[in-house]
Coordinates of C-alpha atoms in Angstrom, one line a residue:
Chain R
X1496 CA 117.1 75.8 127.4
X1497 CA 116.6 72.4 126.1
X1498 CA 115.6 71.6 123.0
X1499 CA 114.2 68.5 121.0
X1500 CA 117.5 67.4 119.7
X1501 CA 118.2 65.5 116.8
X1502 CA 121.2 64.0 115.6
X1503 CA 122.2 62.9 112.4
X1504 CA 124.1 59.7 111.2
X1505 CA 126.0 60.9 108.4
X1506 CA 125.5 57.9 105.4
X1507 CA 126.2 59.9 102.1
X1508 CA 125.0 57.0 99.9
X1509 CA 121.6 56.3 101.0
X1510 CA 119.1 57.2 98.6
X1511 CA 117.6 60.2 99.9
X1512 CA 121.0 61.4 101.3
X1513 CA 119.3 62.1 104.9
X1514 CA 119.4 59.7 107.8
X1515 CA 117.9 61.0 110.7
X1516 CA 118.3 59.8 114.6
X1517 CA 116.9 60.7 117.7
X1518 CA 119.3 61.8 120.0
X1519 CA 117.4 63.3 122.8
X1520 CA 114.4 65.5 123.3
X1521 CA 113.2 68.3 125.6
X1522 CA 111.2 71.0 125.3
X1523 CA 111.4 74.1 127.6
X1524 CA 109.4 76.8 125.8
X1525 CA 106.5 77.0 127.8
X1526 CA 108.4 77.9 130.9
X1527 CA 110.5 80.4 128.4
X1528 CA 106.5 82.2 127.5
X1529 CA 106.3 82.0 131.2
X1530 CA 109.0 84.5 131.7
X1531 CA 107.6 87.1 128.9
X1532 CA 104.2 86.8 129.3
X1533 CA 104.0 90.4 131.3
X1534 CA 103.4 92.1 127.9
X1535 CA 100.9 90.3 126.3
X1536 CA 97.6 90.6 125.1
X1537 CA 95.6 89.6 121.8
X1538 CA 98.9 87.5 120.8
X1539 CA 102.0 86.8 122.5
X1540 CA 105.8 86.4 121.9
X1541 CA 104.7 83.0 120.4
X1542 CA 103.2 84.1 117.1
X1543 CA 104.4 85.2 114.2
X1544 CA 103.9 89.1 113.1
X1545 CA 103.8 90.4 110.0
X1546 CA 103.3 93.9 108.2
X1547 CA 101.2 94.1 105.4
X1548 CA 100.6 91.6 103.3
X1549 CA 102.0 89.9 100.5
X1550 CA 99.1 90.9 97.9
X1551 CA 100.1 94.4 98.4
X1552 CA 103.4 94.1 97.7
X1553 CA 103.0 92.0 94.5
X1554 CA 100.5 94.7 94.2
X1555 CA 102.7 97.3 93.7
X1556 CA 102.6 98.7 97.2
X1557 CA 106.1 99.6 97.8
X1558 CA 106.3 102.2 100.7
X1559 CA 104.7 101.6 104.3
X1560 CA 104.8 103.2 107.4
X1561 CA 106.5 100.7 109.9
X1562 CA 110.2 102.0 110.7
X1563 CA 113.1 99.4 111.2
X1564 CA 112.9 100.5 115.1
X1565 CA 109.3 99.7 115.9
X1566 CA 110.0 96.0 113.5
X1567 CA 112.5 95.1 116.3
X1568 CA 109.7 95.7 118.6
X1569 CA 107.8 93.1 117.1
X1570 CA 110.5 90.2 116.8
X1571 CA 113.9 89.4 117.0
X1572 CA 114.2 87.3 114.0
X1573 CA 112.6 87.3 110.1
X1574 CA 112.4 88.8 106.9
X1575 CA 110.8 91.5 104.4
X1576 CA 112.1 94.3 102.4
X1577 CA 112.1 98.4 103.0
X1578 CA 110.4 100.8 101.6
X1579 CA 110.8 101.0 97.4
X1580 CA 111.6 97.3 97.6
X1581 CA 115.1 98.5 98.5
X1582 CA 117.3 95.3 99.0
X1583 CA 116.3 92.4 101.1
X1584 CA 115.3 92.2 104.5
X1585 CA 117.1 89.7 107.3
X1586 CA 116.3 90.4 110.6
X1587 CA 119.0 87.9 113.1
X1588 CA 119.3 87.9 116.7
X1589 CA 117.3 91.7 116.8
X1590 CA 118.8 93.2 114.5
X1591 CA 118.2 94.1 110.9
X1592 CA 120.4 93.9 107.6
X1593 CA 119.9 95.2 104.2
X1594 CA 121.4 93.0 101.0
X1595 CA 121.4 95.4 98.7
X1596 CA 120.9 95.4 94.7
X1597 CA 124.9 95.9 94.2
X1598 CA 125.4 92.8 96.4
X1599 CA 126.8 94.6 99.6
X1600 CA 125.1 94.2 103.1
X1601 CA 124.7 96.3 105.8
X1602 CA 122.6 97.1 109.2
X1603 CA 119.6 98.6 108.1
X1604 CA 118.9 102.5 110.4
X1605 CA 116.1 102.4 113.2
X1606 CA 114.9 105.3 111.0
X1607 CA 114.4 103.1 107.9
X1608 CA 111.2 101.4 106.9
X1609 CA 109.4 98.8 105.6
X1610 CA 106.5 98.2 103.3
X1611 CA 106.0 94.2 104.1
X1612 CA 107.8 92.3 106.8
X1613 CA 107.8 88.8 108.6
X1614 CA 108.9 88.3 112.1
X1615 CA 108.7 86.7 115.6
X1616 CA 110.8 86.2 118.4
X1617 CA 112.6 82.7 117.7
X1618 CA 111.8 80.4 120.4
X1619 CA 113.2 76.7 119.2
X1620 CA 111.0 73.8 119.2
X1621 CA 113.1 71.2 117.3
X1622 CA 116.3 71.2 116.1
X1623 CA 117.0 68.6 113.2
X1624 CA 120.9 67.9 112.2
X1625 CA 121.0 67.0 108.6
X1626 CA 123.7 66.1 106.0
X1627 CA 123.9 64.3 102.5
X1628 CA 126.9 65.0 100.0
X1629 CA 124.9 68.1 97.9
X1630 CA 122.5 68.5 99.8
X1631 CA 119.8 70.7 98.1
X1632 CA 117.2 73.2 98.8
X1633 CA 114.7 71.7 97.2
X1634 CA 115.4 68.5 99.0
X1635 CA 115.8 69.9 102.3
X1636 CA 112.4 71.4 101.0
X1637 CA 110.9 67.7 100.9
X1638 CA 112.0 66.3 104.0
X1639 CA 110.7 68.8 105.8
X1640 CA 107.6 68.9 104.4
X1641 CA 107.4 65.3 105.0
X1642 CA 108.1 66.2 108.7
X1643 CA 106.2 68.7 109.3
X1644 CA 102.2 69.0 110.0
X1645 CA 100.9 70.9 106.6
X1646 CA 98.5 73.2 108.6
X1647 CA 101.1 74.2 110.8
X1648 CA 102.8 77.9 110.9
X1649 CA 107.4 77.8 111.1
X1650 CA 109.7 80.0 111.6
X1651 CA 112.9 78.1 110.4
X1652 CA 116.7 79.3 111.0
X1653 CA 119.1 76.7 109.2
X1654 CA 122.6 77.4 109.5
X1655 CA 125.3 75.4 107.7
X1656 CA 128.5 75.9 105.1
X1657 CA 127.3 76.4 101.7
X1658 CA 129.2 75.2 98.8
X1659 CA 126.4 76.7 96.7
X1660 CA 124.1 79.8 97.2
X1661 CA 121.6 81.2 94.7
X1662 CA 120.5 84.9 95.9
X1663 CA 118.6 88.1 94.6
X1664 CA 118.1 91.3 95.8
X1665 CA 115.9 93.7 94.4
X1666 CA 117.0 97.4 92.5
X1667 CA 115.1 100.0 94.8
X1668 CA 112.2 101.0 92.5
X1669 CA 111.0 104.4 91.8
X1670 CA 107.5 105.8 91.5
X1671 CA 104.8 105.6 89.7
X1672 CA 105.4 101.7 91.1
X1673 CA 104.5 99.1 88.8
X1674 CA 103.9 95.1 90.4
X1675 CA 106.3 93.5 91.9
X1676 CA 106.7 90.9 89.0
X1677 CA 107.0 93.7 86.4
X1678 CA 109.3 95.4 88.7
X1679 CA 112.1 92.7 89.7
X1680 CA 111.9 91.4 85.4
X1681 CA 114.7 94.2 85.0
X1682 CA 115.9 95.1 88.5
X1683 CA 116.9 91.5 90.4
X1684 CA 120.5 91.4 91.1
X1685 CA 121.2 87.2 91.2
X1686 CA 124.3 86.7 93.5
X1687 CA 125.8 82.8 92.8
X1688 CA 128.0 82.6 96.2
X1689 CA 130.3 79.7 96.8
X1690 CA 131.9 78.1 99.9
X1691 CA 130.1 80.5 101.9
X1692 CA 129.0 79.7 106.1
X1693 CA 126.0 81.7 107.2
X1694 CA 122.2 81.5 108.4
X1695 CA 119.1 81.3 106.4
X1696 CA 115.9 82.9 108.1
X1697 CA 112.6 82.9 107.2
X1698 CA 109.2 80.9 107.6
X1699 CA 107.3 77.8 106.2
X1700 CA 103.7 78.3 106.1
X1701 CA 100.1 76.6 105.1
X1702 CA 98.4 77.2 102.2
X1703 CA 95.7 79.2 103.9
X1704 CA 97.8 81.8 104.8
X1705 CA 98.1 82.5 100.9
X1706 CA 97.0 86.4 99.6
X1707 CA 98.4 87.2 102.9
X1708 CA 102.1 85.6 103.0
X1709 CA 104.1 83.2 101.1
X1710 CA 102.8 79.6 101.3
X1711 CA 105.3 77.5 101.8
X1712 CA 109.3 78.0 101.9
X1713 CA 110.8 81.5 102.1
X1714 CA 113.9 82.1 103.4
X1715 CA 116.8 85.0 103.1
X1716 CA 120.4 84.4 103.6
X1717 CA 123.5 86.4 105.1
X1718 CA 126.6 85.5 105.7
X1719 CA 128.5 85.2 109.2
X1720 CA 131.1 87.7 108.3
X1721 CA 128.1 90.5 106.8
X1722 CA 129.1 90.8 103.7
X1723 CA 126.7 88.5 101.2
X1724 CA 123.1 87.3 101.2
X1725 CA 119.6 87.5 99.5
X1726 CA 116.7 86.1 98.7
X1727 CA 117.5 82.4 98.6
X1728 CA 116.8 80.4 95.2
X1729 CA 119.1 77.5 96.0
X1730 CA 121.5 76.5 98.3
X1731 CA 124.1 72.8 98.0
X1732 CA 125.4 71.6 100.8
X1733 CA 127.0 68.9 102.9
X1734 CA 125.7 69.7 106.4
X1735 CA 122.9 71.2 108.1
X1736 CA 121.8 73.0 111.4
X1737 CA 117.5 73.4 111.2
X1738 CA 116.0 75.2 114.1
X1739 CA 111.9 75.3 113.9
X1740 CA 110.0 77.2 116.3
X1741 CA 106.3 76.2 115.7
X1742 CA 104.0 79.5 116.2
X1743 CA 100.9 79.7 118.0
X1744 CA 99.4 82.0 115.1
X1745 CA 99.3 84.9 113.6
X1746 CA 99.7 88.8 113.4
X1747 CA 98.9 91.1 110.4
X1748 CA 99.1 94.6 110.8
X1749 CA 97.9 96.7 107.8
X1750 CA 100.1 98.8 105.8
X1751 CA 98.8 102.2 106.7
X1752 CA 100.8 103.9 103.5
X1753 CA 97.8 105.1 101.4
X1754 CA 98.5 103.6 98.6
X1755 CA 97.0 100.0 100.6
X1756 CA 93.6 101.6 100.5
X1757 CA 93.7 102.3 96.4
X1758 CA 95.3 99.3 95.2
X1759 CA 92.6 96.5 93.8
X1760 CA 93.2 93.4 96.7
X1761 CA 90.6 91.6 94.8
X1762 CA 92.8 89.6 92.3
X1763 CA 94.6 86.1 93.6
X1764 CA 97.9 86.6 92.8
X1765 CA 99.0 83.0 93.8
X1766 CA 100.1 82.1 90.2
X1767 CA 102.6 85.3 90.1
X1768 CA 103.8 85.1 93.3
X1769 CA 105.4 81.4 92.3
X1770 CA 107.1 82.8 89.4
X1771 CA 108.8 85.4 91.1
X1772 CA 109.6 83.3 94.3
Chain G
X490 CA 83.7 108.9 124.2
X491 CA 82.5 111.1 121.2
X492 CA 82.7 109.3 117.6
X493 CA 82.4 110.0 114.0
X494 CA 78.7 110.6 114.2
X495 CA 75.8 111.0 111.2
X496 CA 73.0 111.5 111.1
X497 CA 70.0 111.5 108.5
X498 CA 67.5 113.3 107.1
X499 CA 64.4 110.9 106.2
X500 CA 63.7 111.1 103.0
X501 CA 61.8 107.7 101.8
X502 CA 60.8 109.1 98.5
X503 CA 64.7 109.3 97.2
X504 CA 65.4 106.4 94.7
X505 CA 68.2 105.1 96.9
X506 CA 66.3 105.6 100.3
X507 CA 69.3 106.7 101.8
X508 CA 70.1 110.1 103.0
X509 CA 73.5 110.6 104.9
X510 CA 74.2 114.2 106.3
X511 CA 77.2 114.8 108.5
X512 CA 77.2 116.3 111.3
X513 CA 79.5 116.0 114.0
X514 CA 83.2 114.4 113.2
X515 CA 85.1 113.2 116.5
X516 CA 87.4 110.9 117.2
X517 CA 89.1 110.0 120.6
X518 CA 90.3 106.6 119.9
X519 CA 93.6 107.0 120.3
X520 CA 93.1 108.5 123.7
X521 CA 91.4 105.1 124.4
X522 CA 94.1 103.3 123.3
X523 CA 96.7 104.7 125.2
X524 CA 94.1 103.9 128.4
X525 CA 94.9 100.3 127.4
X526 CA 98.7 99.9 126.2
X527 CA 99.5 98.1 129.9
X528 CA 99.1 94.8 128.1
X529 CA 100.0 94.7 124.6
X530 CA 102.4 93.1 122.7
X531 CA 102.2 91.7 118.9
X532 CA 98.2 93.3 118.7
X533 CA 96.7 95.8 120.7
X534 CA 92.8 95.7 121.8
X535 CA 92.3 97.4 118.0
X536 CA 93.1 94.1 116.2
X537 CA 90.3 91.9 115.3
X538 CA 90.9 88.4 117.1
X539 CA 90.3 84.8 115.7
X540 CA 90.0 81.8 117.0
X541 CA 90.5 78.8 113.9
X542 CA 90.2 79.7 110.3
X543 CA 86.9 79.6 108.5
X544 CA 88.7 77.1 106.1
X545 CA 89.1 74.2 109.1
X546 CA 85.7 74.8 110.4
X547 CA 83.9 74.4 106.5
X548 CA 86.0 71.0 106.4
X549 CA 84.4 69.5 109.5
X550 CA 87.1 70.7 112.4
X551 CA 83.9 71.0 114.9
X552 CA 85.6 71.0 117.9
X553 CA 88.3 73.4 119.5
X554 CA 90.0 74.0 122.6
X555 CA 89.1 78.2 123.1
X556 CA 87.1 78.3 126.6
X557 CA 84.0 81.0 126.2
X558 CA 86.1 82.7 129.1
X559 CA 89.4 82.9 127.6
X560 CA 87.5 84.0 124.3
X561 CA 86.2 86.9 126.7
X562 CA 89.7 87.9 127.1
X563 CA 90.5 88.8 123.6
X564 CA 87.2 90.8 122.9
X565 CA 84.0 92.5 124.0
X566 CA 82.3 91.6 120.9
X567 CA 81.9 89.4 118.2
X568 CA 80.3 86.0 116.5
X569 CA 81.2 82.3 116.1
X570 CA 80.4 79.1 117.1
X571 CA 80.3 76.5 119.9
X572 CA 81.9 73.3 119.9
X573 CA 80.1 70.6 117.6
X574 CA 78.6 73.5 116.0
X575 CA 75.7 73.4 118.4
X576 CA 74.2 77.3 117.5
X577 CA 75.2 80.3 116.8
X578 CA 77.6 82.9 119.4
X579 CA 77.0 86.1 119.6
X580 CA 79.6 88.4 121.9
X581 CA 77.6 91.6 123.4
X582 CA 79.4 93.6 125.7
X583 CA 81.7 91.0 126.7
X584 CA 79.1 88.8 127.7
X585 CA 78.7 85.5 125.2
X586 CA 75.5 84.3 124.3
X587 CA 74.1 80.8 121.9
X588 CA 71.4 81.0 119.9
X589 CA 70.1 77.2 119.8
X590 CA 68.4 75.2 117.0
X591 CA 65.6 75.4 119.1
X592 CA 65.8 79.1 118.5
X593 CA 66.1 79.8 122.3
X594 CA 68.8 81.8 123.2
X595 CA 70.8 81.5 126.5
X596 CA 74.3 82.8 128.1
X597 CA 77.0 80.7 127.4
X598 CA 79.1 79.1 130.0
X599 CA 82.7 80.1 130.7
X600 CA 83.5 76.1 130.4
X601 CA 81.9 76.1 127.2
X602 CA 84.3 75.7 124.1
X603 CA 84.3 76.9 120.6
X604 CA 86.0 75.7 117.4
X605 CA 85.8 78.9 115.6
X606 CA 85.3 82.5 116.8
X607 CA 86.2 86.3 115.5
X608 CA 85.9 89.2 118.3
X609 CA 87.2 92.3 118.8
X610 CA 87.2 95.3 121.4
X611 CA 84.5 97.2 120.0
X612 CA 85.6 100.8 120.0
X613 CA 83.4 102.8 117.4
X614 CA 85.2 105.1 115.4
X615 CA 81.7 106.2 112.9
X616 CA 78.9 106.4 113.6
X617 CA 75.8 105.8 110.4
X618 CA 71.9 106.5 110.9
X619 CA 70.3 105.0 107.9
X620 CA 66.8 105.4 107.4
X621 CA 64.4 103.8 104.3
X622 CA 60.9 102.7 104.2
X623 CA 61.7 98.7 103.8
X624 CA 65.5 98.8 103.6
X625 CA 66.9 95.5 103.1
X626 CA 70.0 93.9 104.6
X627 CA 71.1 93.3 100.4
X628 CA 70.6 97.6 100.7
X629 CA 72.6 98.3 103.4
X630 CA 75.6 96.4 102.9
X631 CA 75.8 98.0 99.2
X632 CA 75.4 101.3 100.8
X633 CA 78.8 99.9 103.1
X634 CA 80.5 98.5 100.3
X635 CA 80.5 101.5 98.6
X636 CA 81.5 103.7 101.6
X637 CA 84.1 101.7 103.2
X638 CA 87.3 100.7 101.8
X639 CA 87.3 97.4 100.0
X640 CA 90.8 96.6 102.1
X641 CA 89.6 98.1 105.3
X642 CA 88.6 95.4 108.2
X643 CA 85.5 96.4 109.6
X644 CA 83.6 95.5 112.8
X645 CA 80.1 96.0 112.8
X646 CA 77.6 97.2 115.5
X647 CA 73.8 97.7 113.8
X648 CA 70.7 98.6 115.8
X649 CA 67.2 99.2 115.2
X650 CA 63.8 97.7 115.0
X651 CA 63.2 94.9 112.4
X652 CA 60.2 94.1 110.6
X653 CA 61.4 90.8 109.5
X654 CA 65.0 89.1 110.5
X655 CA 65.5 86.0 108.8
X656 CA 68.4 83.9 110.7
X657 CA 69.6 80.0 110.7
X658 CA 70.9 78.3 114.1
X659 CA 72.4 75.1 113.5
X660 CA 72.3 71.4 115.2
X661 CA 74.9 70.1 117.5
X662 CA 76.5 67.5 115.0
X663 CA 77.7 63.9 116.5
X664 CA 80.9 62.8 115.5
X665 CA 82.6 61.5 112.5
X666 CA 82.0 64.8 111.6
X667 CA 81.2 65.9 107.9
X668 CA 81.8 68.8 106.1
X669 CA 79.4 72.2 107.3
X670 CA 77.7 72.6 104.4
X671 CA 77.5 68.8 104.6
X672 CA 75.9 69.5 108.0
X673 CA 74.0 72.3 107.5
X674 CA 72.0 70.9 104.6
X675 CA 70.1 68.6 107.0
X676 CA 70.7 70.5 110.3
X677 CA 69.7 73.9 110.3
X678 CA 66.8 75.9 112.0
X679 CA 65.8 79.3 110.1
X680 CA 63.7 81.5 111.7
X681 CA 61.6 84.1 110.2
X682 CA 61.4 86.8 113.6
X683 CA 58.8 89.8 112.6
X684 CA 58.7 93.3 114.4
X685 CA 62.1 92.5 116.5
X686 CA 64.4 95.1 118.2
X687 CA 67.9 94.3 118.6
X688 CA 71.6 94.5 117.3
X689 CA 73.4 92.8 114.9
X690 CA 77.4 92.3 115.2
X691 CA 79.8 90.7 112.8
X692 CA 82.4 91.6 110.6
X693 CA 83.0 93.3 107.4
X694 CA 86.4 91.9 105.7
X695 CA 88.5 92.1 102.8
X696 CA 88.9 89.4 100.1
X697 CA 92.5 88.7 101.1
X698 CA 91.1 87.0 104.4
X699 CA 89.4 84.5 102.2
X700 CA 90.2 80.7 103.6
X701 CA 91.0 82.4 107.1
X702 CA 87.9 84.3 107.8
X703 CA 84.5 85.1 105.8
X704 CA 85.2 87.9 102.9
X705 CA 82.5 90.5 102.7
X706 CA 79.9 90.7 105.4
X707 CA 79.0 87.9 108.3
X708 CA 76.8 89.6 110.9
X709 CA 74.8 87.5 113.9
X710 CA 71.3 89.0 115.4
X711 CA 70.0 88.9 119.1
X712 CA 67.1 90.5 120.1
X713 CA 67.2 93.2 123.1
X714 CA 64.9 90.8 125.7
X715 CA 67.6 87.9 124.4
X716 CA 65.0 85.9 123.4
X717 CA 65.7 85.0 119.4
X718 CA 68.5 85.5 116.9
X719 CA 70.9 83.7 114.8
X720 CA 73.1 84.0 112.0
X721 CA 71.8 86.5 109.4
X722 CA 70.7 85.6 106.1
X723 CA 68.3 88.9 105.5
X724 CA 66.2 91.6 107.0
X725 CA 64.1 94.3 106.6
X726 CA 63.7 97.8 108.2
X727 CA 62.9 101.0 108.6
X728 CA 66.0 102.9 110.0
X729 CA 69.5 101.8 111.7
X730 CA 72.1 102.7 113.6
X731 CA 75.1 101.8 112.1
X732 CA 78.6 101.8 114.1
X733 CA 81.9 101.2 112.4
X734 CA 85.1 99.8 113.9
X735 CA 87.9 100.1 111.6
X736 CA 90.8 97.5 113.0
X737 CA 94.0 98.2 112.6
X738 CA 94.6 94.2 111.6
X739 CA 94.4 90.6 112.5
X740 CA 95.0 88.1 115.4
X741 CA 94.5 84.2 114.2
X742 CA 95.5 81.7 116.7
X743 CA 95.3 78.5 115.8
X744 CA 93.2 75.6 116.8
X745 CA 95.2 73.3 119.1
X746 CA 92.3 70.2 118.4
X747 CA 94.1 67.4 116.8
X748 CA 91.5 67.6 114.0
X749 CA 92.8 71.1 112.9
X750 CA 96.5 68.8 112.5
X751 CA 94.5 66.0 110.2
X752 CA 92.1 67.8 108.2
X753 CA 93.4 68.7 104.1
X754 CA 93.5 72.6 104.4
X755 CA 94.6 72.8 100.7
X756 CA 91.7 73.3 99.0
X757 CA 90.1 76.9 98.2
X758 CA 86.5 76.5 99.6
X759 CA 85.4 80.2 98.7
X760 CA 82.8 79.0 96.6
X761 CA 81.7 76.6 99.2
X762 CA 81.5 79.1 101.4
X763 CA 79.6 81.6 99.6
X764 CA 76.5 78.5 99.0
X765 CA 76.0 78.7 103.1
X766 CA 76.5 82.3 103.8

């Protein structure tokens, strides 16, 4: 398959640090849904799927009913958590890896589960080449907002060497749960990684989609040897690899744990989601 | 197919004017489900399906590229719109049908298009008879608010015979387009229908679907000879039948119209919203 391609010139003193150029450009995806589309129904391989929502979780709703086996039916790529808001979630080429509280990662069981998670089968759209001595998340975070229509819904994977990498993982919490903000106050684990080469998964998405998801940037990291990752804060770097894959839409299954029914879904919780993010 | 099914005792005197007794509990709707796994993927036939956000049609995105017979593909029943906002859709047994500002009401053609639509497989898992001299629409959805679960999504089926139906069908707008309340200030048709039989279909949904879909209820009326209707704004009655589909989640597909690219989808237009419900 052929992508979009874009190539980068690489001009470390320009201003914004990011010179973009367009190599080439090709799209095969539609002949790619073509070949999948004997399963589909309400929504295809082209949207993105998520359990729960994110209201829940900041809610307090730490335990669903989705295992780690049924996820991977769902997508091949993404993020979330598991159940007690044990670790974080990186789901990468179909399979699914816990970055736990004590900084270790592993492959999560089929027989685990999750109480909110994010994926879809990553089908590339684009693929943008960037690079700019110190590159930064937050200004990888500009350009491609600038790029990208607002109303849209990404899946981004960016791959790249590191020389920075701000993570967390979360302390697996135990009942009676309390929010998520309250929670992660005295049970983050921040992970400052250096020289490390891995992948960042995860999702831009529209303001709409807010009370349901995380508007804008979220993204988890793991490293290509397995061994380090997280929630990404921040990220430096010289070079970068940007896959997007532009979704069609949009899948939320509900949380069938009971607690979803009693917790209070009323409240926005946009304003403590940002903190915590 | 046997349901959840109540039935009342008609008691008009009671302060509430509502009586539920149970007396039969069934369920096969898993049996129906498993009739229908051939073609799922992401969301089965017991998701609720969207085409647009609310949020895009409030801000003037009028037209879309949904067919009426690929929006018959993704449900059996449900409400909406047709391109340029010309009327109301209702979905009845998989058939489509507009509700003009005229106030006639015709089937809609397959060709036809709509910029904003929610449907659903209709599979009825209880099964309400309400009964009340004079019971107001304001009557019965507090009666459902307090019965259902506030995070529950709901699909509604509601029969009976109305002694007044007060609905609103609104005028094909010409392009530039303005805002819908914008529209509907000047461009609406309400119609005060006395002694009509017929069924009312719509949704009941969660607050957390705010921006993407209407929170609370949003129900659409056509009468059994399929002669009148519209969307709902209030009636009164003597005694329902009420028919619950809980979904197990949410499909939104997004609109492919360029508009949906340009329009500012930023903005929370609850309240907005609320002013033309």
């Amino acid at each position: 398959m052929k992508n979009f391609l874009f190539r980068i010139c690489h001009l470390a003193n320009l201003p914004l640090l990011l010179i973009v150029l367009l190599i080439g450009l090709n799209s095969c995806k539609s002949a790619l849904n073509k070949s999948r589309t004997s399963k589909q129904n309400l929504a295809g391989d082209d949207f993105l799927y998520q359990y729960s929502i994110i209201d829940a979780l900041m809610a307090g709703v730490f335990d669903g009913d989705l295992t780690i086996g049924k996820l991977k039916e769902k997508g091949d790529f993404g993020i979330g958590t598991f159940n007690k808001v044990d670790g974080e979630l990186i789901m990468h080429q179909n399979r699914v890896y816990k970055v736990s509280y004590n900084g270790s990662v592993r492959e999560a069981s089929d027989t685990d589960s999750t109480s909110a998670a994010f994926v879809k089968f990553f089908q590339t759209d684009t693929t943008i080449y960037l690079a700019g001595k110190g590159l930064t998340y937050a200004q990888v975070q500009e350009y491609l907002s600038n790029k990208l229509n607002p109303n849209g819904i990404y899946a981004l994977r960016i791959t790249g060497l590191f020389s920075t990498m701000t993570t967390r993982a979360a302390r697996p919490a135990k009942a009676p749960y309390t929010t998520l903000a309250g929670h992660l106050k005295n049970n983050q684990a921040v992970f400052n990684l250096r020289n490390t080469r891995g992948v960042c998964n995860g999702f831009l998405l529209p303001p709409y989609l807010a009370r349901t998801n995380v508007p804008g940037f979220h993204l988890h990291y793991m490293d290509d040897s397995i061994k380090e990752g997280g929630h990404i804060f921040n990220f430096t770097t010289d070079s970068l690899k940007i896959e997007i894959d532009i979704a069609k839409g949009f899948v939320i299954e509900n949380n069938t744990n009971d607690e979803f029914r009693k917790v209070n879904l009323a409240p926005d919780r946009g304003e403590e989601l940002k903190k915590i993010e």
